[in-house]
XYZ file of C-alpha atoms in Angstrom:
661
model
C 101.482 71.829 114.560
C 100.425 74.405 112.651
C 102.725 77.096 114.654
C 105.744 74.426 113.148
C 104.175 75.253 110.236
C 104.265 79.006 110.059
C 108.078 78.735 111.346
C 108.870 76.106 108.214
C 107.651 78.626 105.508
C 110.210 81.495 107.450
C 112.189 78.867 106.592
C 111.806 78.299 103.037
C 110.368 81.878 102.418
C 114.274 82.882 102.833
C 116.091 79.483 100.782
C 113.472 81.359 97.860
C 114.743 85.090 98.594
C 117.662 83.564 98.504
C 117.316 82.195 95.140
C 115.544 85.332 94.117
C 118.631 87.675 95.424
C 121.077 85.878 93.123
C 119.770 84.302 89.854
C 118.014 87.229 88.203
C 120.709 89.365 88.781
C 123.101 86.691 87.087
C 120.257 86.424 84.096
C 120.659 90.629 83.962
C 124.210 90.444 84.115
C 124.258 87.069 81.032
C 121.000 88.544 79.631
C 119.579 85.263 79.865
C 116.032 85.615 79.728
C 114.658 82.330 81.213
C 116.814 82.712 84.948
C 115.670 86.847 84.793
C 112.009 85.864 84.819
C 113.075 83.600 88.824
C 112.256 86.330 89.558
C 109.341 87.353 89.771
C 108.314 84.260 90.593
C 110.211 83.559 93.672
C 108.715 87.257 95.143
C 105.644 86.077 94.378
C 106.646 82.374 96.120
C 107.852 84.001 99.107
C 104.448 86.575 99.668
C 103.042 83.365 99.931
C 105.289 81.770 102.413
C 106.067 84.687 104.604
C 101.988 86.341 104.951
C 100.961 81.921 105.643
C 103.576 82.498 108.141
C 101.977 85.771 109.078
C 98.854 83.990 109.061
C 98.971 80.563 111.986
C 101.221 83.789 114.247
C 97.980 85.370 114.001
C 95.694 81.802 114.213
C 97.892 81.393 117.684
C 96.454 84.681 119.386
C 92.974 84.011 117.933
C 92.782 81.325 119.703
C 94.604 81.541 122.920
C 97.679 78.931 122.101
C 99.766 80.084 125.225
C 101.972 77.280 124.113
C 103.813 80.033 121.974
C 105.782 81.782 123.776
C 105.206 85.409 122.386
C 101.474 84.692 122.344
C 101.876 84.759 126.429
C 104.296 87.690 126.441
C 101.570 89.634 124.973
C 98.436 88.093 124.843
C 95.358 86.727 127.323
C 92.287 85.036 127.255
C 89.871 87.422 128.244
C 90.798 90.443 126.114
C 88.265 91.494 123.299
C 89.666 89.552 119.738
C 89.815 92.858 118.156
C 93.022 93.383 120.281
C 93.741 90.043 120.270
C 94.328 89.983 116.176
C 96.780 93.765 116.881
C 98.247 91.952 119.416
C 100.567 89.966 116.519
C 102.726 92.751 115.692
C 102.062 94.670 119.360
C 105.463 93.501 120.009
C 109.101 93.136 118.624
C 108.486 89.845 117.240
C 105.335 90.071 115.713
C 105.922 92.972 114.051
C 109.095 92.349 112.644
C 107.057 89.297 111.110
C 104.372 92.424 109.369
C 108.285 94.745 108.674
C 109.168 91.514 106.490
C 105.446 90.530 105.144
C 105.252 94.279 103.632
C 108.413 94.356 102.362
C 107.747 90.578 100.146
C 104.189 92.734 99.378
C 105.811 94.733 97.861
C 108.588 92.610 95.787
C 105.491 91.028 94.503
C 104.275 93.948 93.829
C 107.096 95.314 91.252
C 106.607 91.773 90.101
C 103.119 91.543 88.945
C 102.531 95.518 88.326
C 105.969 96.410 87.014
C 105.520 94.448 83.314
C 106.111 97.555 81.630
C 109.763 97.533 83.183
C 112.111 96.865 80.856
C 113.368 92.953 82.005
C 117.033 93.938 83.537
C 116.265 97.124 85.407
C 112.717 94.535 87.273
C 115.308 91.503 87.612
C 117.284 94.171 89.264
C 115.423 95.396 91.293
C 113.779 92.887 92.275
C 117.561 90.781 93.316
C 118.118 93.950 95.686
C 114.398 93.563 97.224
C 115.595 89.692 98.282
C 119.121 90.905 99.915
C 117.181 93.442 102.103
C 114.110 90.182 102.385
C 117.319 87.518 103.424
C 118.795 89.655 105.881
C 115.108 90.706 108.141
C 114.402 87.602 107.706
C 118.287 86.938 109.004
C 117.548 88.554 112.062
C 113.303 87.247 112.466
C 115.239 83.121 112.769
C 117.954 83.568 113.875
C 116.853 86.010 117.370
C 113.375 87.296 117.295
C 111.707 83.947 116.392
C 107.702 84.288 116.427
C 106.796 81.052 117.214
C 109.396 79.301 120.174
C 107.320 77.148 122.039
C 107.229 76.645 125.862
C 107.512 72.786 127.317
C 104.738 74.319 130.253
C 102.712 76.778 128.965
C 100.629 78.453 131.560
C 96.791 78.831 132.254
C 96.950 82.765 130.952
C 98.555 85.359 129.384
C 100.554 88.333 130.040
C 97.897 90.189 128.372
C 99.532 93.263 125.730
C 100.778 96.543 126.329
C 97.774 98.384 127.979
C 98.301 101.917 126.204
C 98.414 99.451 122.940
C 94.893 98.296 123.347
C 93.527 100.551 121.531
C 91.906 100.952 118.179
C 94.226 103.884 116.847
C 96.886 102.082 117.606
C 95.847 98.847 116.194
C 96.526 100.314 112.794
C 99.356 102.963 112.982
C 101.695 100.483 113.023
C 100.931 98.411 109.528
C 100.183 102.143 108.527
C 103.469 103.597 109.170
C 105.570 99.875 107.807
C 103.884 100.397 104.640
C 106.087 103.642 104.485
C 108.842 102.532 106.257
C 109.440 99.710 103.734
C 108.212 101.516 100.288
C 110.875 103.730 100.145
C 112.781 100.058 100.161
C 111.791 99.813 96.300
C 112.816 103.414 95.738
C 116.447 101.929 97.646
C 116.088 98.892 95.067
C 115.560 101.039 91.865
C 118.430 103.347 92.722
C 120.434 100.099 92.834
C 119.606 99.082 90.152
C 120.006 102.261 88.002
C 123.997 102.086 89.573
C 123.926 98.272 88.619
C 122.849 98.868 85.331
C 124.298 102.530 84.655
C 121.192 103.393 83.899
C 119.426 106.803 84.687
C 117.069 108.709 82.843
C 113.478 110.616 82.454
C 112.158 106.778 82.425
C 113.661 105.340 85.693
C 112.709 108.060 86.881
C 108.713 107.966 85.779
C 109.033 103.752 86.670
C 110.138 104.982 90.453
C 107.820 108.337 90.952
C 104.245 106.072 91.940
C 106.262 103.560 94.674
C 107.658 106.680 96.366
C 104.312 108.461 96.392
C 102.697 104.866 97.705
C 105.081 105.143 100.691
C 105.436 108.703 101.394
C 100.960 108.252 101.578
C 101.352 105.714 103.798
C 103.918 107.069 105.558
C 102.023 110.020 106.184
C 99.239 108.149 107.283
C 100.677 106.244 109.630
C 102.374 109.188 111.482
C 98.887 111.623 111.595
C 97.703 108.671 113.260
C 100.695 107.697 116.107
C 99.933 111.944 116.523
C 96.600 110.913 117.081
C 96.906 108.210 118.945
C 100.031 110.080 121.785
C 97.136 113.132 122.245
C 93.809 111.318 122.922
C 95.549 108.491 124.304
C 97.978 108.974 126.567
C 96.439 111.795 128.523
C 99.089 114.932 128.080
C 97.445 116.784 125.517
C 99.986 117.684 123.094
C 100.089 116.259 120.008
C 103.874 116.182 119.722
C 106.977 115.654 121.720
C 109.623 115.174 119.557
C 110.724 112.121 120.562
C 112.794 109.847 119.016
C 111.016 107.281 118.097
C 108.587 110.342 116.596
C 111.865 111.455 114.580
C 112.726 108.601 113.582
C 109.775 108.517 111.519
C 109.297 112.352 110.891
C 113.089 111.367 108.952
C 112.099 109.559 105.898
C 108.982 111.500 105.781
C 110.989 114.785 104.964
C 113.277 112.731 102.730
C 110.579 111.048 100.836
C 108.931 114.892 100.301
C 112.400 115.555 99.018
C 113.035 112.242 96.709
C 108.926 113.153 95.865
C 110.178 116.709 93.533
C 113.465 115.684 92.585
C 112.329 112.986 91.293
C 109.217 115.203 89.287
C 112.452 117.385 88.145
C 114.272 114.414 86.573
C 111.220 113.155 84.935
C 110.709 116.573 83.315
C 114.008 117.384 82.126
C 116.814 114.739 83.421
C 117.801 116.815 85.501
C 118.876 115.657 89.249
C 120.304 112.527 88.460
C 123.005 112.147 91.116
C 120.767 113.856 93.302
C 117.660 111.409 92.494
C 119.478 108.388 93.595
C 121.271 109.684 96.488
C 118.243 111.098 97.795
C 116.123 107.056 97.455
C 119.467 105.566 98.980
C 119.319 108.310 101.897
C 115.334 108.436 102.250
C 115.279 103.971 102.723
C 118.474 104.835 105.294
C 116.566 106.368 108.065
C 113.892 103.803 107.824
C 116.106 101.437 108.710
C 118.190 104.065 110.838
C 114.178 103.945 113.002
C 114.208 100.613 112.371
C 117.184 100.149 114.707
C 115.995 102.469 116.789
C 113.094 101.091 118.410
C 114.550 97.917 118.533
C 118.446 98.380 119.894
C 117.238 99.513 122.954
C 119.632 102.817 123.355
C 115.876 104.345 123.813
C 112.891 105.082 126.047
C 110.278 105.266 124.689
C 106.788 104.653 124.379
C 106.564 103.986 121.139
C 110.200 102.054 121.616
C 109.592 97.679 121.316
C 113.240 97.861 124.334
C 114.732 94.663 124.147
C 117.730 92.596 123.807
C 120.354 95.398 123.071
C 121.727 92.152 121.048
C 119.768 92.131 118.385
C 119.701 96.160 118.072
C 123.767 95.239 117.108
C 122.436 93.060 114.351
C 120.099 95.662 112.991
C 123.312 98.123 113.186
C 125.172 95.346 111.148
C 122.449 95.053 108.367
C 121.825 99.275 108.963
C 126.026 99.164 107.458
C 126.450 96.616 104.793
C 123.040 98.056 103.410
C 124.368 101.574 103.883
C 127.105 101.217 103.718
C 127.159 99.322 100.432
C 125.075 101.352 98.730
C 126.992 104.324 99.100
C 130.019 102.803 98.078
C 128.384 102.030 95.101
C 127.189 105.180 94.709
C 130.199 106.377 94.936
C 131.762 104.852 92.552
C 129.058 104.558 89.434
C 127.902 108.219 90.429
C 131.070 109.741 88.067
C 130.089 107.770 85.306
C 126.267 108.915 85.117
C 125.100 111.494 82.415
C 123.956 114.597 83.540
C 120.576 116.016 82.516
C 119.444 119.191 81.345
C 120.206 122.702 82.371
C 118.026 125.270 84.073
C 117.533 128.578 85.414
C 117.766 129.356 89.221
C 114.464 131.252 88.592
C 112.415 127.954 87.195
C 110.357 125.459 88.203
C 113.588 123.111 87.897
C 114.800 126.306 90.909
C 112.096 125.949 93.291
C 112.404 122.256 93.629
C 115.727 121.854 94.028
C 115.325 125.764 97.237
C 111.886 122.975 98.502
C 115.177 120.007 98.336
C 117.552 122.120 100.521
C 114.890 122.993 102.909
C 114.292 119.223 102.581
C 117.053 117.578 104.190
C 118.576 120.247 105.808
C 115.481 120.069 108.471
C 116.296 116.196 108.125
C 119.978 117.016 109.359
C 118.401 119.575 112.293
C 116.483 116.150 113.245
C 119.414 113.922 113.265
C 120.974 115.597 115.444
C 118.879 116.194 117.761
C 118.289 112.935 118.140
C 121.711 111.057 117.362
C 123.545 113.649 119.165
C 122.126 112.402 122.942
C 122.412 108.930 122.359
C 126.521 109.602 121.346
C 127.531 111.787 123.926
C 125.995 109.437 126.514
C 127.921 106.283 123.866
C 131.086 108.497 124.681
C 131.442 109.984 127.242
C 128.795 108.468 129.857
C 127.441 112.006 129.408
C 123.450 112.422 129.340
C 121.115 114.617 128.308
C 118.407 115.814 126.634
C 117.434 116.973 123.408
C 113.834 118.991 122.853
C 111.484 121.199 122.032
C 113.794 123.634 122.708
C 116.326 122.853 120.408
C 113.861 121.773 117.480
C 112.070 125.079 117.569
C 115.239 126.903 117.177
C 116.154 125.191 114.640
C 113.849 123.156 112.626
C 111.151 125.388 112.662
C 113.224 128.448 110.704
C 113.590 126.127 108.133
C 110.509 125.187 107.671
C 109.093 129.491 107.408
C 110.979 130.702 103.997
C 109.829 126.382 102.808
C 106.691 127.227 103.163
C 106.723 130.996 101.818
C 108.497 129.658 98.640
C 106.040 126.365 98.016
C 103.060 128.344 96.766
C 105.712 129.601 93.450
C 106.853 127.351 92.411
C 103.889 125.476 90.519
C 103.184 129.440 89.236
C 107.173 128.667 87.967
C 107.581 127.900 83.774
C 110.206 124.662 82.966
C 113.595 126.017 82.547
C 113.497 129.422 82.644
C 110.614 130.903 85.130
C 109.483 134.149 85.846
C 109.582 135.186 89.370
C 107.532 138.709 89.062
C 104.584 137.115 86.672
C 104.429 133.912 89.536
C 103.906 137.260 92.349
C 101.558 139.000 90.078
C 99.472 135.784 89.860
C 99.710 135.494 93.798
C 98.936 138.913 94.776
C 95.463 137.910 95.501
C 96.696 135.364 97.836
C 99.830 137.525 99.572
C 96.579 140.646 100.232
C 94.118 137.891 101.716
C 97.165 136.045 103.707
C 98.454 139.777 105.245
C 95.345 141.012 105.564
C 94.866 137.696 107.700
C 97.567 138.430 109.922
C 97.070 141.785 111.025
C 93.710 140.263 111.926
C 95.033 138.200 114.048
C 97.795 140.227 115.012
C 94.682 142.792 116.986
C 93.068 139.824 118.262
C 96.075 138.085 120.205
C 97.124 138.872 122.860
C 100.091 136.791 123.492
C 102.842 135.881 121.410
C 100.574 137.794 118.334
C 103.709 138.486 115.437
C 103.843 134.444 115.684
C 100.422 133.795 115.459
C 99.711 137.027 112.664
C 102.701 134.991 110.681
C 102.114 131.562 111.517
C 98.762 132.012 110.277
C 99.245 133.945 107.340
C 101.669 132.275 106.245
C 99.495 129.312 106.432
C 96.786 131.144 104.697
C 99.207 131.357 101.779
C 99.900 127.894 101.515
C 96.311 127.395 101.050
C 95.872 130.064 98.275
C 98.600 130.072 96.355
C 97.644 126.449 95.593
C 93.780 127.301 94.626
C 96.108 130.353 92.799
C 97.780 127.151 91.089
C 94.265 125.307 89.907
C 92.670 128.810 89.335
C 95.462 129.831 87.214
C 95.651 126.997 85.114
C 92.290 127.026 84.401
C 92.055 130.528 83.137
C 89.522 131.718 85.352
C 89.323 135.391 84.521
C 90.868 135.148 81.767
C 88.492 132.771 79.650
C 84.967 133.007 79.261
C 83.418 129.839 82.193
C 82.568 128.374 80.364
C 85.642 127.577 78.761
C 87.536 127.683 82.468
C 84.918 125.296 83.495
C 86.093 122.943 80.998
C 89.998 123.674 81.503
C 89.108 122.746 85.358
C 87.525 119.601 84.169
C 90.099 118.407 82.622
C 92.895 119.456 84.701
C 95.053 116.183 85.461
C 94.359 114.455 88.465
C 98.031 115.039 89.891
C 97.199 119.168 89.580
C 94.678 118.515 91.914
C 96.600 116.400 94.294
C 100.035 118.807 94.695
C 97.483 121.027 94.831
C 95.449 119.201 98.049
C 99.474 118.032 99.038
C 99.797 121.513 99.386
C 97.182 123.135 101.080
C 96.765 120.285 103.584
C 100.362 121.864 104.667
C 98.844 125.162 104.467
C 95.680 123.633 107.245
C 98.063 122.042 109.345
C 100.429 124.718 110.739
C 97.289 126.909 110.766
C 96.289 123.951 113.550
C 99.743 124.451 115.215
C 99.734 127.780 115.364
C 96.214 127.967 116.693
C 96.888 125.427 119.366
C 100.096 126.094 120.277
C 99.014 129.634 120.920
C 95.423 129.733 121.818
C 95.094 127.357 123.692
C 93.952 126.806 127.318
C 94.345 124.319 130.365
C 93.257 124.233 133.080
C 94.111 122.268 136.676
C 91.515 121.448 139.146
C 90.911 119.858 142.497
C 86.863 118.487 142.168
C 84.170 117.226 144.103
C 81.122 116.426 142.424
C 79.304 119.311 140.998
C 82.108 121.657 140.880
C 83.264 123.051 137.671
C 85.086 124.924 135.742
C 85.525 127.069 132.875
C 87.431 126.256 129.854
C 86.747 127.957 125.628
C 83.782 129.664 126.087
C 81.629 126.619 128.103
C 81.504 125.091 131.879
C 82.140 121.975 132.952
C 80.834 120.345 135.925
C 82.037 117.229 137.143
C 78.993 114.513 137.989
C 80.922 112.172 140.360
C 83.176 108.511 139.631
C 81.433 105.234 138.432
C 82.983 101.758 138.673
C 83.304 100.256 135.651
C 84.478 95.901 134.715
C 85.802 95.937 131.347
C 86.857 92.284 129.786
C 90.253 92.469 130.713
C 90.646 95.918 133.203
C 88.871 97.467 135.825
C 87.678 101.900 135.159
C 86.967 105.002 137.866
C 84.885 106.823 134.743
C 84.235 110.500 135.025
C 81.182 112.331 134.034
C 81.139 115.171 132.870
C 78.396 118.025 131.212
C 79.156 120.661 129.374
C 76.926 124.076 128.923
C 77.111 127.085 127.368
C 74.967 130.126 128.967
C 73.135 128.013 131.131
C 72.600 125.206 128.818
C 73.831 121.984 128.885
C 75.927 121.516 125.615
C 77.651 117.906 125.343
C 78.777 115.246 127.807
C 82.321 113.435 127.871
C 83.254 110.681 129.860
C 87.084 110.593 130.885
C 88.057 107.605 132.584
C 91.591 106.242 134.421
C 91.811 102.456 134.095
C 93.950 99.515 135.221
C 95.304 96.025 133.299
C 95.154 93.420 136.503
C 97.341 91.189 134.507
C 99.981 94.159 133.827
C 99.455 95.724 135.979
C 99.741 98.949 134.372
C 96.528 102.184 134.719
C 96.211 104.447 131.567
C 94.088 107.331 131.368
C 91.247 106.814 128.754
C 90.583 111.259 127.776
C 86.870 112.634 126.927
C 87.496 114.961 123.577
C 84.313 117.122 122.673
C 85.024 118.290 119.311
C 83.481 121.915 118.894
C 83.725 122.810 115.081
C 87.968 123.120 114.582
C 88.436 122.666 118.515
C 88.456 120.774 121.476
C 87.578 120.470 124.882
C 89.865 118.114 126.269
C 89.278 116.166 129.687
C 92.165 113.603 132.299
C 91.245 112.550 135.498
C 94.935 112.605 136.948
C 95.209 111.551 140.810
C 92.886 111.246 144.427
C 93.752 113.636 146.665
C 94.226 113.321 150.818
C 91.183 114.966 151.256
C 89.191 113.678 148.768
C 89.286 115.514 146.263
C 89.919 114.484 142.097
C 92.413 116.059 140.118
C 91.202 116.636 136.308
C 93.085 118.548 133.895
C 90.662 120.322 131.465
C 92.005 121.910 127.771
C 90.902 123.890 125.514
C 92.510 122.983 121.934
C 91.855 125.939 119.629
C 91.558 124.793 116.086
C 93.462 121.096 117.125
C 91.574 119.483 114.643
C 93.473 121.577 111.396
C 96.702 120.013 112.183
C 94.958 116.171 111.241
C 92.223 117.877 108.778
C 95.483 118.863 106.621
C 97.737 115.554 106.801
C 93.904 114.159 105.688
C 94.419 116.048 102.835
C 97.286 115.230 101.860
C 96.979 111.671 102.222
C 94.014 112.939 99.887
C 96.583 114.765 97.053
C 98.776 112.039 96.971
C 95.636 109.374 96.136
C 94.610 111.884 93.684
C 98.863 111.866 92.002
C 98.008 107.799 91.843
C 95.292 107.867 90.430
C 96.357 110.410 87.715
C 96.685 107.570 84.201
C 100.007 109.011 83.637
C 100.865 107.888 86.270
C 99.653 104.910 86.653
C 100.503 103.628 83.383
C 104.140 104.567 84.169
C 106.571 104.658 80.751
C 105.944 101.907 78.692
C 108.246 100.473 76.425
C 109.357 102.436 72.875
C 108.122 100.705 70.492
C 110.927 99.219 67.676
C 110.495 101.789 64.887
C 108.352 100.425 61.602
C 110.724 99.609 58.824
C 110.451 101.931 56.043
C 109.340 100.715 52.995
C 109.121 101.415 49.435
C 105.230 101.984 49.760
C 105.587 103.590 52.416
C 108.204 106.360 51.181
C 106.256 106.700 48.196
């Protein structure tokens, strides 16, 4: 019975969303406060209904209710409780329900924390959000019902895909969806602004916190997904330019451009049209990613390869919302008043340059992702676009962007002094060049690439520190005064510095892992050794392991240096009988910023086991940098100027005779 209540709650949520999509919009047009007040109430009710529906599906998984088809296809009574719960979104139907839950959550957040928004703007934003909610609730109810019952339930389920039974992938989808779906708020703000015809600095200030929230969560989701693929798939790589990986990377790039563009609009009321366009484009890429993952057009470990008819439905959603948004943009963009002017050499100019590189990089990833699909659809020819294409197109765009990043915060608004900014960066430039020379001296393979990458990464990090030092007045003012000014800097200044420094750290990790890592593939018996990264890895043998819903062959490896044991790792090959699927569980040991990575291969006919051992130099910097970016986003969000948003303007008091006197 509780399953039917969850299904009914979704139907009620659809009816509520329909009310929310129309009544506040009409109220905004008529300036009817009562009708506009329906929006927040409907948004909260929609969230309660969808949350209840999601909890009922979760309950069905927890108790292993195999009368529900979705539970049968994705659960097993012997599966650990954690993966019973995460199995709710480890499939197409459940993950779409999570998608909609996060969508209505953001609507409810706007309804409750957007009370300082103008009534008309909030009403239009909530209506736009409701249109998206209606579309995806219809998609779930008509094509992807997670509550479908079985007349003759089986005694046992088919289990969850084994590669999804991992803590990293348990939290990866919610983080990713909070980013994907979070950009719907920026989209709805853009639609509301186009409907109302109001676009000013206050609008940008309202949009920026929501965009920053989505960007921070999307950064976390991509980072977690990258690390999961690195350790769970047993291939030793952290990024494959997989089309589904690209589907999450494109909104991240566009969202980064949107953050910087909204900053220019807030400070200078410039780039209005461009900011609205980016708000639409960023969520467009989120919808495109949803289509690619769920249409069945891609084969990927990340994708839900489902009935293509569902893909047609999502393609229709994408066409309606994105096509409609661009049509509205085309009708109203020319009526938007242009903002303030600024010189090419200025902070605004630096942010515009940032936007140009980011959007061009996004277009490059888009072409590389969609071209093979379009070519196959039109000609039947199958081609593969992989790392070589992206390295030759995306990489060169990132180099000048990274070089330009430290200059932006040091330039003044409206008209900047490039030479003055360069002088303040002399120390950073000098140290970075020295880093490059040292790297080149000690590098044999690709020394120029390694030196350039390390030097640019160091320059970005030191540039971020230079900005903080410059703003505090260190070196120009007494130490006590400089320290007081440093502590008094707004949190957004620290957030920007952390995010930029994180970008530099990630770049260093990428370069070091690409140039200095080594790989050894050996057929080993117990007692055999292999050298990697200055360590000796000795294979001790295999043992059988019985898990709750799998069996495994686990290999023990002893790591020593200079004859002394320093660590032990285990690597395993698991087999899940319910799914008849094997998985590889890599053994990883971290030494400083580097990692020793051991993965088991197949058993040869002579009884030897194939073992792959990688030495991953500085690979952890890749994820340390993303963590620093997330901290930067959180620090910026904690800035009081972003927390309070843009307050309403108080009415100017009447001038009385006493006041004049």
